[in-house]
Amino acid sequence: QSALTQPASVSGSPGQSITISCTGTSSDVGGYNYVSWYQQHPGKAPKLMIYDVSNRPSGVSNRFSGSKSGNTASLTISGLQAGDEADYYCSSYTSSNTVLFGGGTKLTVL
Amino acid sequence: QVQLVESGGGLVKPGGSLRLSCAASGFTFSDYYMTWIRQAPGKGLEWVSYISTSGTSTKYADSVKGRFAISRDNAKDSLFLQMHSLRAEDTAVYYCARVFRSGSPLDYWGQGTLVTVSS
């Protein structure tokens, strides 16, 4: 299975909003509401930011939100802060009972 | 608090074997599925394997099927990944992560252990 498709990079200025897309197929993103988003700072382990398409774990800022339309999921970060600069990965449960990750998106805060 | 601590990584020659461990604490280990995820240097995340709460159900990525074996010891709150026939492309940081059930998010991750396959 090929990785879910994410843009390689996105950027925004402090205070702005950005959106990262994650495109799959009807066998993964489009078929289940089991899309998650992870934030990874350099040299650190990934951190869960969004699960089940649009739910935030306790402790995650409400500046992070998720949505899905068809085979494409999206992560939106509003009120960008310097600390948001990181790599972001989407993942989805698949019809093969496995997990598929996106290729990752590097977010730069200008 | 939930803690996952991987160990067992290191340098191994192509064709060699290695066994990774993940020590869990801060939660009821036997209530959760567990997974292994890897990340090659400078690359993205790749799901490797998962194991059910009892250990009776396992699943593997095609890239490791037949070479890797996941197991767990609920009495010792430990997760394992036995890796055989290692290849250069298996070089990566290996993370263990907690999953409530198949399809659930990976809500806690360890800090990772580096496996380098090189002659």
PDB file of C-alpha atoms in Angstrom:
ATOM      1  CA  GLN A   1       0.000   0.000   0.000  1.00  0.00           C
ATOM      2  CA  SER A   2       1.271   3.464  -0.870  1.00  0.00           C
ATOM      3  CA  ALA A   3       1.529   6.120   1.799  1.00  0.00           C
ATOM      4  CA  LEU A   4      -1.248   8.650   2.168  1.00  0.00           C
ATOM      5  CA  THR A   5      -0.494  11.816   0.201  1.00  0.00           C
ATOM      6  CA  GLN A   6       0.476  14.952   2.104  1.00  0.00           C
ATOM      7  CA  PRO A   7       2.154  18.136   0.854  1.00  0.00           C
ATOM      8  CA  ALA A   8       5.867  18.060   1.577  1.00  0.00           C
ATOM      9  CA  SER A   9       5.802  21.472   3.181  1.00  0.00           C
ATOM     10  CA  VAL A  10       3.552  24.314   4.247  1.00  0.00           C
ATOM     11  CA  SER A  11       4.348  27.635   5.837  1.00  0.00           C
ATOM     12  CA  GLY A  12       2.613  30.497   7.547  1.00  0.00           C
ATOM     13  CA  SER A  13       3.269  33.551   9.658  1.00  0.00           C
ATOM     14  CA  PRO A  14       2.574  33.759  13.370  1.00  0.00           C
ATOM     15  CA  GLY A  15      -1.123  34.268  14.006  1.00  0.00           C
ATOM     16  CA  GLN A  16      -2.175  32.924  10.622  1.00  0.00           C
ATOM     17  CA  SER A  17      -3.976  29.663   9.903  1.00  0.00           C
ATOM     18  CA  ILE A  18      -2.716  26.807   7.775  1.00  0.00           C
ATOM     19  CA  THR A  19      -4.273  23.590   6.531  1.00  0.00           C
ATOM     20  CA  ILE A  20      -2.511  20.326   5.755  1.00  0.00           C
ATOM     21  CA  SER A  21      -4.280  17.831   3.530  1.00  0.00           C
ATOM     22  CA  CYS A  22      -4.047  14.049   3.616  1.00  0.00           C
ATOM     23  CA  THR A  23      -5.413  12.135   0.641  1.00  0.00           C
ATOM     24  CA  GLY A  24      -6.062   8.427   0.553  1.00  0.00           C
ATOM     25  CA  THR A  25      -8.619   6.090  -0.951  1.00  0.00           C
ATOM     26  CA  SER A  26     -11.974   4.580  -0.099  1.00  0.00           C
ATOM     27  CA  SER A  27     -10.054   1.701   1.508  1.00  0.00           C
ATOM     28  CA  ASP A  28      -8.542   3.909   4.150  1.00  0.00           C
ATOM     29  CA  VAL A  29      -9.308   7.618   4.712  1.00  0.00           C
ATOM     30  CA  GLY A  30     -12.619   7.554   2.882  1.00  0.00           C
ATOM     31  CA  GLY A  31     -13.817   4.321   4.382  1.00  0.00           C
ATOM     32  CA  TYR A  32     -13.341   4.922   8.087  1.00  0.00           C
ATOM     33  CA  ASN A  33     -13.470   7.771  10.579  1.00  0.00           C
ATOM     34  CA  TYR A  34     -10.175   6.557  12.008  1.00  0.00           C
ATOM     35  CA  VAL A  35      -7.876   9.341  10.828  1.00  0.00           C
ATOM     36  CA  SER A  36      -5.275  10.650  13.254  1.00  0.00           C
ATOM     37  CA  TRP A  37      -2.719  13.435  13.110  1.00  0.00           C
ATOM     38  CA  TYR A  38       0.673  13.439  14.818  1.00  0.00           C
ATOM     39  CA  GLN A  39       3.142  16.244  15.502  1.00  0.00           C
ATOM     40  CA  GLN A  40       6.846  15.455  15.596  1.00  0.00           C
ATOM     41  CA  HIS A  41       9.548  17.871  16.644  1.00  0.00           C
ATOM     42  CA  PRO A  42      13.140  17.077  15.561  1.00  0.00           C
ATOM     43  CA  GLY A  43      14.637  14.224  17.543  1.00  0.00           C
ATOM     44  CA  LYS A  44      11.408  13.589  19.436  1.00  0.00           C
ATOM     45  CA  ALA A  45       8.719  10.940  19.358  1.00  0.00           C
ATOM     46  CA  PRO A  46       5.458  11.745  17.553  1.00  0.00           C
ATOM     47  CA  LYS A  47       2.634  13.201  19.625  1.00  0.00           C
ATOM     48  CA  LEU A  48      -1.047  12.544  18.971  1.00  0.00           C
ATOM     49  CA  MET A  49      -2.853  15.799  18.098  1.00  0.00           C
ATOM     50  CA  ILE A  50      -6.140  14.681  16.506  1.00  0.00           C
ATOM     51  CA  TYR A  51      -7.906  11.305  16.475  1.00  0.00           C
ATOM     52  CA  ASP A  52     -11.021   9.898  14.865  1.00  0.00           C
ATOM     53  CA  VAL A  53     -10.909  12.713  12.253  1.00  0.00           C
ATOM     54  CA  SER A  54     -11.732  15.635  14.520  1.00  0.00           C
ATOM     55  CA  ASN A  55     -11.246  14.785  18.192  1.00  0.00           C
ATOM     56  CA  ARG A  56      -8.536  16.378  20.331  1.00  0.00           C
ATOM     57  CA  PRO A  57      -6.861  14.469  23.163  1.00  0.00           C
ATOM     58  CA  SER A  58      -6.849  16.131  26.539  1.00  0.00           C
ATOM     59  CA  GLY A  59      -4.155  18.792  26.691  1.00  0.00           C
ATOM     60  CA  VAL A  60      -4.005  19.562  22.975  1.00  0.00           C
ATOM     61  CA  SER A  61      -4.754  23.173  22.119  1.00  0.00           C
ATOM     62  CA  ASN A  62      -8.084  23.959  20.478  1.00  0.00           C
ATOM     63  CA  ARG A  63      -6.077  25.774  17.812  1.00  0.00           C
ATOM     64  CA  PHE A  64      -5.725  22.321  16.238  1.00  0.00           C
ATOM     65  CA  SER A  65      -8.740  20.948  14.398  1.00  0.00           C
ATOM     66  CA  GLY A  66      -9.427  18.142  11.953  1.00  0.00           C
ATOM     67  CA  SER A  67     -11.976  17.357   9.291  1.00  0.00           C
ATOM     68  CA  LYS A  68     -12.636  14.970   6.424  1.00  0.00           C
ATOM     69  CA  SER A  69     -14.377  15.083   3.095  1.00  0.00           C
ATOM     70  CA  GLY A  70     -14.454  11.970   0.967  1.00  0.00           C
ATOM     71  CA  ASN A  71     -10.975  10.498   0.664  1.00  0.00           C
ATOM     72  CA  THR A  72      -9.219  13.614   1.982  1.00  0.00           C
ATOM     73  CA  ALA A  73      -8.652  14.555   5.603  1.00  0.00           C
ATOM     74  CA  SER A  74      -7.355  17.919   6.752  1.00  0.00           C
ATOM     75  CA  LEU A  75      -5.574  19.362   9.758  1.00  0.00           C
ATOM     76  CA  THR A  76      -6.012  23.067  10.433  1.00  0.00           C
ATOM     77  CA  ILE A  77      -3.837  25.007  12.826  1.00  0.00           C
ATOM     78  CA  SER A  78      -5.089  28.459  13.681  1.00  0.00           C
ATOM     79  CA  GLY A  79      -3.208  31.254  15.420  1.00  0.00           C
ATOM     80  CA  LEU A  80       0.153  29.833  14.363  1.00  0.00           C
ATOM     81  CA  GLN A  81       2.881  29.926  16.989  1.00  0.00           C
ATOM     82  CA  ALA A  82       6.602  29.377  16.724  1.00  0.00           C
ATOM     83  CA  GLY A  83       6.278  26.146  18.714  1.00  0.00           C
ATOM     84  CA  ASP A  84       3.984  24.681  16.063  1.00  0.00           C
ATOM     85  CA  GLU A  85       6.940  24.377  13.707  1.00  0.00           C
ATOM     86  CA  ALA A  86       7.338  20.623  13.297  1.00  0.00           C
ATOM     87  CA  ASP A  87       6.608  17.695  11.018  1.00  0.00           C
ATOM     88  CA  TYR A  88       2.995  16.556  10.845  1.00  0.00           C
ATOM     89  CA  TYR A  89       1.826  13.088   9.868  1.00  0.00           C
ATOM     90  CA  CYS A  90      -1.642  11.808   9.155  1.00  0.00           C
ATOM     91  CA  SER A  91      -2.578   8.169   9.571  1.00  0.00           C
ATOM     92  CA  SER A  92      -5.577   6.047   8.774  1.00  0.00           C
ATOM     93  CA  TYR A  93      -6.902   2.630   9.595  1.00  0.00           C
ATOM     94  CA  THR A  94      -7.245   0.535   6.431  1.00  0.00           C
ATOM     95  CA  SER A  95      -9.498  -2.190   5.074  1.00  0.00           C
ATOM     96  CA  SER A  96      -6.569  -4.582   5.480  1.00  0.00           C
ATOM     97  CA  ASN A  97      -6.680  -4.020   9.253  1.00  0.00           C
ATOM     98  CA  THR A  98      -3.394  -2.143   9.133  1.00  0.00           C
ATOM     99  CA  VAL A  99      -2.332   1.464   9.651  1.00  0.00           C
ATOM    100  CA  LEU A 100      -1.156   3.705   6.840  1.00  0.00           C
ATOM    101  CA  PHE A 101       0.778   6.930   7.412  1.00  0.00           C
ATOM    102  CA  GLY A 102       1.139   9.941   5.205  1.00  0.00           C
ATOM    103  CA  GLY A 103       4.553  10.964   3.961  1.00  0.00           C
ATOM    104  CA  GLY A 104       4.674  13.864   6.376  1.00  0.00           C
ATOM    105  CA  THR A 105       4.461  17.655   6.045  1.00  0.00           C
ATOM    106  CA  LYS A 106       7.090  20.053   7.318  1.00  0.00           C
ATOM    107  CA  LEU A 107       5.450  23.137   8.803  1.00  0.00           C
ATOM    108  CA  THR A 108       7.570  26.285   8.830  1.00  0.00           C
ATOM    109  CA  VAL A 109       6.477  29.277  10.877  1.00  0.00           C
ATOM    110  CA  LEU A 110       7.909  32.300   9.096  1.00  0.00           C
TER     111      LEU A 110
ATOM    112  CA  GLN B   1       1.893   8.434  34.040  1.00  0.00           C
ATOM    113  CA  VAL B   2       2.104   6.287  30.950  1.00  0.00           C
ATOM    114  CA  GLN B   3       5.660   5.372  30.026  1.00  0.00           C
ATOM    115  CA  LEU B   4       7.005   3.274  27.199  1.00  0.00           C
ATOM    116  CA  VAL B   5      10.739   2.607  27.089  1.00  0.00           C
ATOM    117  CA  GLU B   6      12.306   0.803  24.142  1.00  0.00           C
ATOM    118  CA  SER B   7      15.642  -0.980  24.254  1.00  0.00           C
ATOM    119  CA  GLY B   8      17.677  -3.472  22.265  1.00  0.00           C
ATOM    120  CA  GLY B   9      18.649  -1.386  19.271  1.00  0.00           C
ATOM    121  CA  GLY B  10      22.146  -1.331  17.873  1.00  0.00           C
ATOM    122  CA  LEU B  11      24.398  -2.115  14.916  1.00  0.00           C
ATOM    123  CA  VAL B  12      23.828  -5.429  13.162  1.00  0.00           C
ATOM    124  CA  LYS B  13      25.153  -6.886   9.923  1.00  0.00           C
ATOM    125  CA  PRO B  14      22.871  -7.603   6.968  1.00  0.00           C
ATOM    126  CA  GLY B  15      21.221 -10.966   7.443  1.00  0.00           C
ATOM    127  CA  GLY B  16      21.538 -10.712  11.199  1.00  0.00           C
ATOM    128  CA  SER B  17      18.941 -10.733  13.964  1.00  0.00           C
ATOM    129  CA  LEU B  18      17.962  -8.394  16.763  1.00  0.00           C
ATOM    130  CA  ARG B  19      15.310  -8.382  19.480  1.00  0.00           C
ATOM    131  CA  LEU B  20      13.731  -5.122  20.577  1.00  0.00           C
ATOM    132  CA  SER B  21      11.921  -4.691  23.887  1.00  0.00           C
ATOM    133  CA  CYS B  22       9.438  -2.126  25.134  1.00  0.00           C
ATOM    134  CA  ALA B  23       8.817  -1.794  28.868  1.00  0.00           C
ATOM    135  CA  ALA B  24       5.428  -0.346  29.740  1.00  0.00           C
ATOM    136  CA  SER B  25       4.302   1.314  32.951  1.00  0.00           C
ATOM    137  CA  GLY B  26       1.597   3.625  34.242  1.00  0.00           C
ATOM    138  CA  PHE B  27      -1.355   1.747  32.727  1.00  0.00           C
ATOM    139  CA  THR B  28      -2.901  -1.720  32.605  1.00  0.00           C
ATOM    140  CA  PHE B  29      -0.747  -3.180  29.843  1.00  0.00           C
ATOM    141  CA  SER B  30      -2.965  -6.192  29.233  1.00  0.00           C
ATOM    142  CA  ASP B  31      -5.927  -3.919  28.349  1.00  0.00           C
ATOM    143  CA  TYR B  32      -4.224  -2.464  25.279  1.00  0.00           C
ATOM    144  CA  TYR B  33      -3.130  -3.550  21.855  1.00  0.00           C
ATOM    145  CA  MET B  34       0.458  -2.523  21.144  1.00  0.00           C
ATOM    146  CA  THR B  35       2.229  -1.545  17.949  1.00  0.00           C
ATOM    147  CA  TRP B  36       5.670  -1.009  16.502  1.00  0.00           C
ATOM    148  CA  ILE B  37       6.306   1.938  14.191  1.00  0.00           C
ATOM    149  CA  ARG B  38       9.615   2.763  12.522  1.00  0.00           C
ATOM    150  CA  GLN B  39      11.198   5.827  10.961  1.00  0.00           C
ATOM    151  CA  ALA B  40      14.183   5.581   8.651  1.00  0.00           C
ATOM    152  CA  PRO B  41      16.705   8.438   8.973  1.00  0.00           C
ATOM    153  CA  GLY B  42      15.229  11.600   7.494  1.00  0.00           C
ATOM    154  CA  LYS B  43      12.094   9.743   6.366  1.00  0.00           C
ATOM    155  CA  GLY B  44       8.480   9.404   7.422  1.00  0.00           C
ATOM    156  CA  LEU B  45       6.702   7.044   9.762  1.00  0.00           C
ATOM    157  CA  GLU B  46       6.004   3.449   8.764  1.00  0.00           C
ATOM    158  CA  TRP B  47       3.670   1.131  10.652  1.00  0.00           C
ATOM    159  CA  VAL B  48       5.384  -2.218  11.272  1.00  0.00           C
ATOM    160  CA  SER B  49       3.157  -4.487  13.359  1.00  0.00           C
ATOM    161  CA  TYR B  50       0.485  -4.747  16.010  1.00  0.00           C
ATOM    162  CA  ILE B  51      -0.502  -7.329  18.591  1.00  0.00           C
ATOM    163  CA  SER B  52      -3.794  -7.847  20.387  1.00  0.00           C
ATOM    164  CA  THR B  53      -4.249  -7.735  24.140  1.00  0.00           C
ATOM    165  CA  SER B  54      -3.822 -11.475  24.613  1.00  0.00           C
ATOM    166  CA  GLY B  55      -1.206 -11.852  21.909  1.00  0.00           C
ATOM    167  CA  THR B  56      -3.321 -14.233  19.872  1.00  0.00           C
ATOM    168  CA  SER B  57      -3.814 -11.798  17.000  1.00  0.00           C
ATOM    169  CA  THR B  58      -0.951 -10.134  15.148  1.00  0.00           C
ATOM    170  CA  LYS B  59      -0.560  -8.178  11.915  1.00  0.00           C
ATOM    171  CA  TYR B  60       2.501  -7.130   9.923  1.00  0.00           C
ATOM    172  CA  ALA B  61       3.410  -4.702   7.183  1.00  0.00           C
ATOM    173  CA  ASP B  62       4.249  -6.475   3.932  1.00  0.00           C
ATOM    174  CA  SER B  63       7.812  -5.114   4.178  1.00  0.00           C
ATOM    175  CA  VAL B  64       8.541  -7.185   7.314  1.00  0.00           C
ATOM    176  CA  LYS B  65       6.156 -10.123   7.003  1.00  0.00           C
ATOM    177  CA  GLY B  66       7.936 -13.435   7.490  1.00  0.00           C
ATOM    178  CA  ARG B  67      11.037 -11.760   8.958  1.00  0.00           C
ATOM    179  CA  PHE B  68       9.731  -9.982  12.066  1.00  0.00           C
ATOM    180  CA  ALA B  69       7.692 -11.402  14.944  1.00  0.00           C
ATOM    181  CA  ILE B  70       5.839  -9.351  17.536  1.00  0.00           C
ATOM    182  CA  SER B  71       5.077 -10.773  20.970  1.00  0.00           C
ATOM    183  CA  ARG B  72       4.203  -9.634  24.467  1.00  0.00           C
ATOM    184  CA  ASP B  73       4.494 -10.747  28.077  1.00  0.00           C
ATOM    185  CA  ASN B  74       1.545  -9.326  29.997  1.00  0.00           C
ATOM    186  CA  ALA B  75       2.955 -10.606  33.287  1.00  0.00           C
ATOM    187  CA  LYS B  76       6.022  -8.430  32.745  1.00  0.00           C
ATOM    188  CA  ASP B  77       4.291  -5.501  30.987  1.00  0.00           C
ATOM    189  CA  SER B  78       6.609  -5.947  28.038  1.00  0.00           C
ATOM    190  CA  LEU B  79       6.384  -5.886  24.265  1.00  0.00           C
ATOM    191  CA  PHE B  80       8.929  -7.424  21.916  1.00  0.00           C
ATOM    192  CA  LEU B  81       9.918  -7.367  18.265  1.00  0.00           C
ATOM    193  CA  GLN B  82      12.128 -10.190  17.051  1.00  0.00           C
ATOM    194  CA  MET B  83      13.785  -9.206  13.784  1.00  0.00           C
ATOM    195  CA  HIS B  84      15.506 -11.700  11.464  1.00  0.00           C
ATOM    196  CA  SER B  85      17.133 -11.481   8.026  1.00  0.00           C
ATOM    197  CA  LEU B  86      17.751  -7.789   8.547  1.00  0.00           C
ATOM    198  CA  ARG B  87      18.372  -5.592   5.532  1.00  0.00           C
ATOM    199  CA  ALA B  88      19.881  -2.146   5.090  1.00  0.00           C
ATOM    200  CA  GLU B  89      16.389  -0.773   4.508  1.00  0.00           C
ATOM    201  CA  ASP B  90      15.373  -1.875   8.010  1.00  0.00           C
ATOM    202  CA  THR B  91      17.676   0.809   9.421  1.00  0.00           C
ATOM    203  CA  ALA B  92      15.407   3.089  11.433  1.00  0.00           C
ATOM    204  CA  VAL B  93      14.343   4.343  14.811  1.00  0.00           C
ATOM    205  CA  TYR B  94      11.809   1.852  16.134  1.00  0.00           C
ATOM    206  CA  TYR B  95       9.021   3.162  18.351  1.00  0.00           C
ATOM    207  CA  CYS B  96       6.541   1.183  20.399  1.00  0.00           C
ATOM    208  CA  ALA B  97       3.142   2.769  20.857  1.00  0.00           C
ATOM    209  CA  ARG B  98      -0.053   2.067  22.762  1.00  0.00           C
ATOM    210  CA  VAL B  99      -3.335   1.420  20.963  1.00  0.00           C
ATOM    211  CA  PHE B 100      -6.650   0.723  22.664  1.00  0.00           C
ATOM    212  CA  ARG B 101      -7.897  -1.504  19.860  1.00  0.00           C
ATOM    213  CA  SER B 102      -7.419  -2.006  16.144  1.00  0.00           C
ATOM    214  CA  GLY B 103      -8.303   1.278  14.475  1.00  0.00           C
ATOM    215  CA  SER B 104      -7.642   3.345  17.577  1.00  0.00           C
ATOM    216  CA  PRO B 105      -5.079   6.146  17.590  1.00  0.00           C
ATOM    217  CA  LEU B 106      -1.542   5.629  18.858  1.00  0.00           C
ATOM    218  CA  ASP B 107      -1.971   7.699  21.970  1.00  0.00           C
ATOM    219  CA  TYR B 108       1.378   7.172  23.721  1.00  0.00           C
ATOM    220  CA  TRP B 109       4.775   6.539  22.134  1.00  0.00           C
ATOM    221  CA  GLY B 110       8.148   5.560  23.492  1.00  0.00           C
ATOM    222  CA  GLN B 111      11.285   7.570  22.752  1.00  0.00           C
ATOM    223  CA  GLY B 112      12.485   5.034  20.189  1.00  0.00           C
ATOM    224  CA  THR B 113      15.529   2.819  19.739  1.00  0.00           C
ATOM    225  CA  LEU B 114      17.855   3.019  16.726  1.00  0.00           C
ATOM    226  CA  VAL B 115      18.547  -0.066  14.646  1.00  0.00           C
ATOM    227  CA  THR B 116      21.361   0.219  12.128  1.00  0.00           C
ATOM    228  CA  VAL B 117      21.884  -2.559   9.593  1.00  0.00           C
ATOM    229  CA  SER B 118      25.289  -2.217   7.985  1.00  0.00           C
ATOM    230  CA  SER B 119      28.356  -4.270   7.219  1.00  0.00           C
TER     231      SER B 119
END
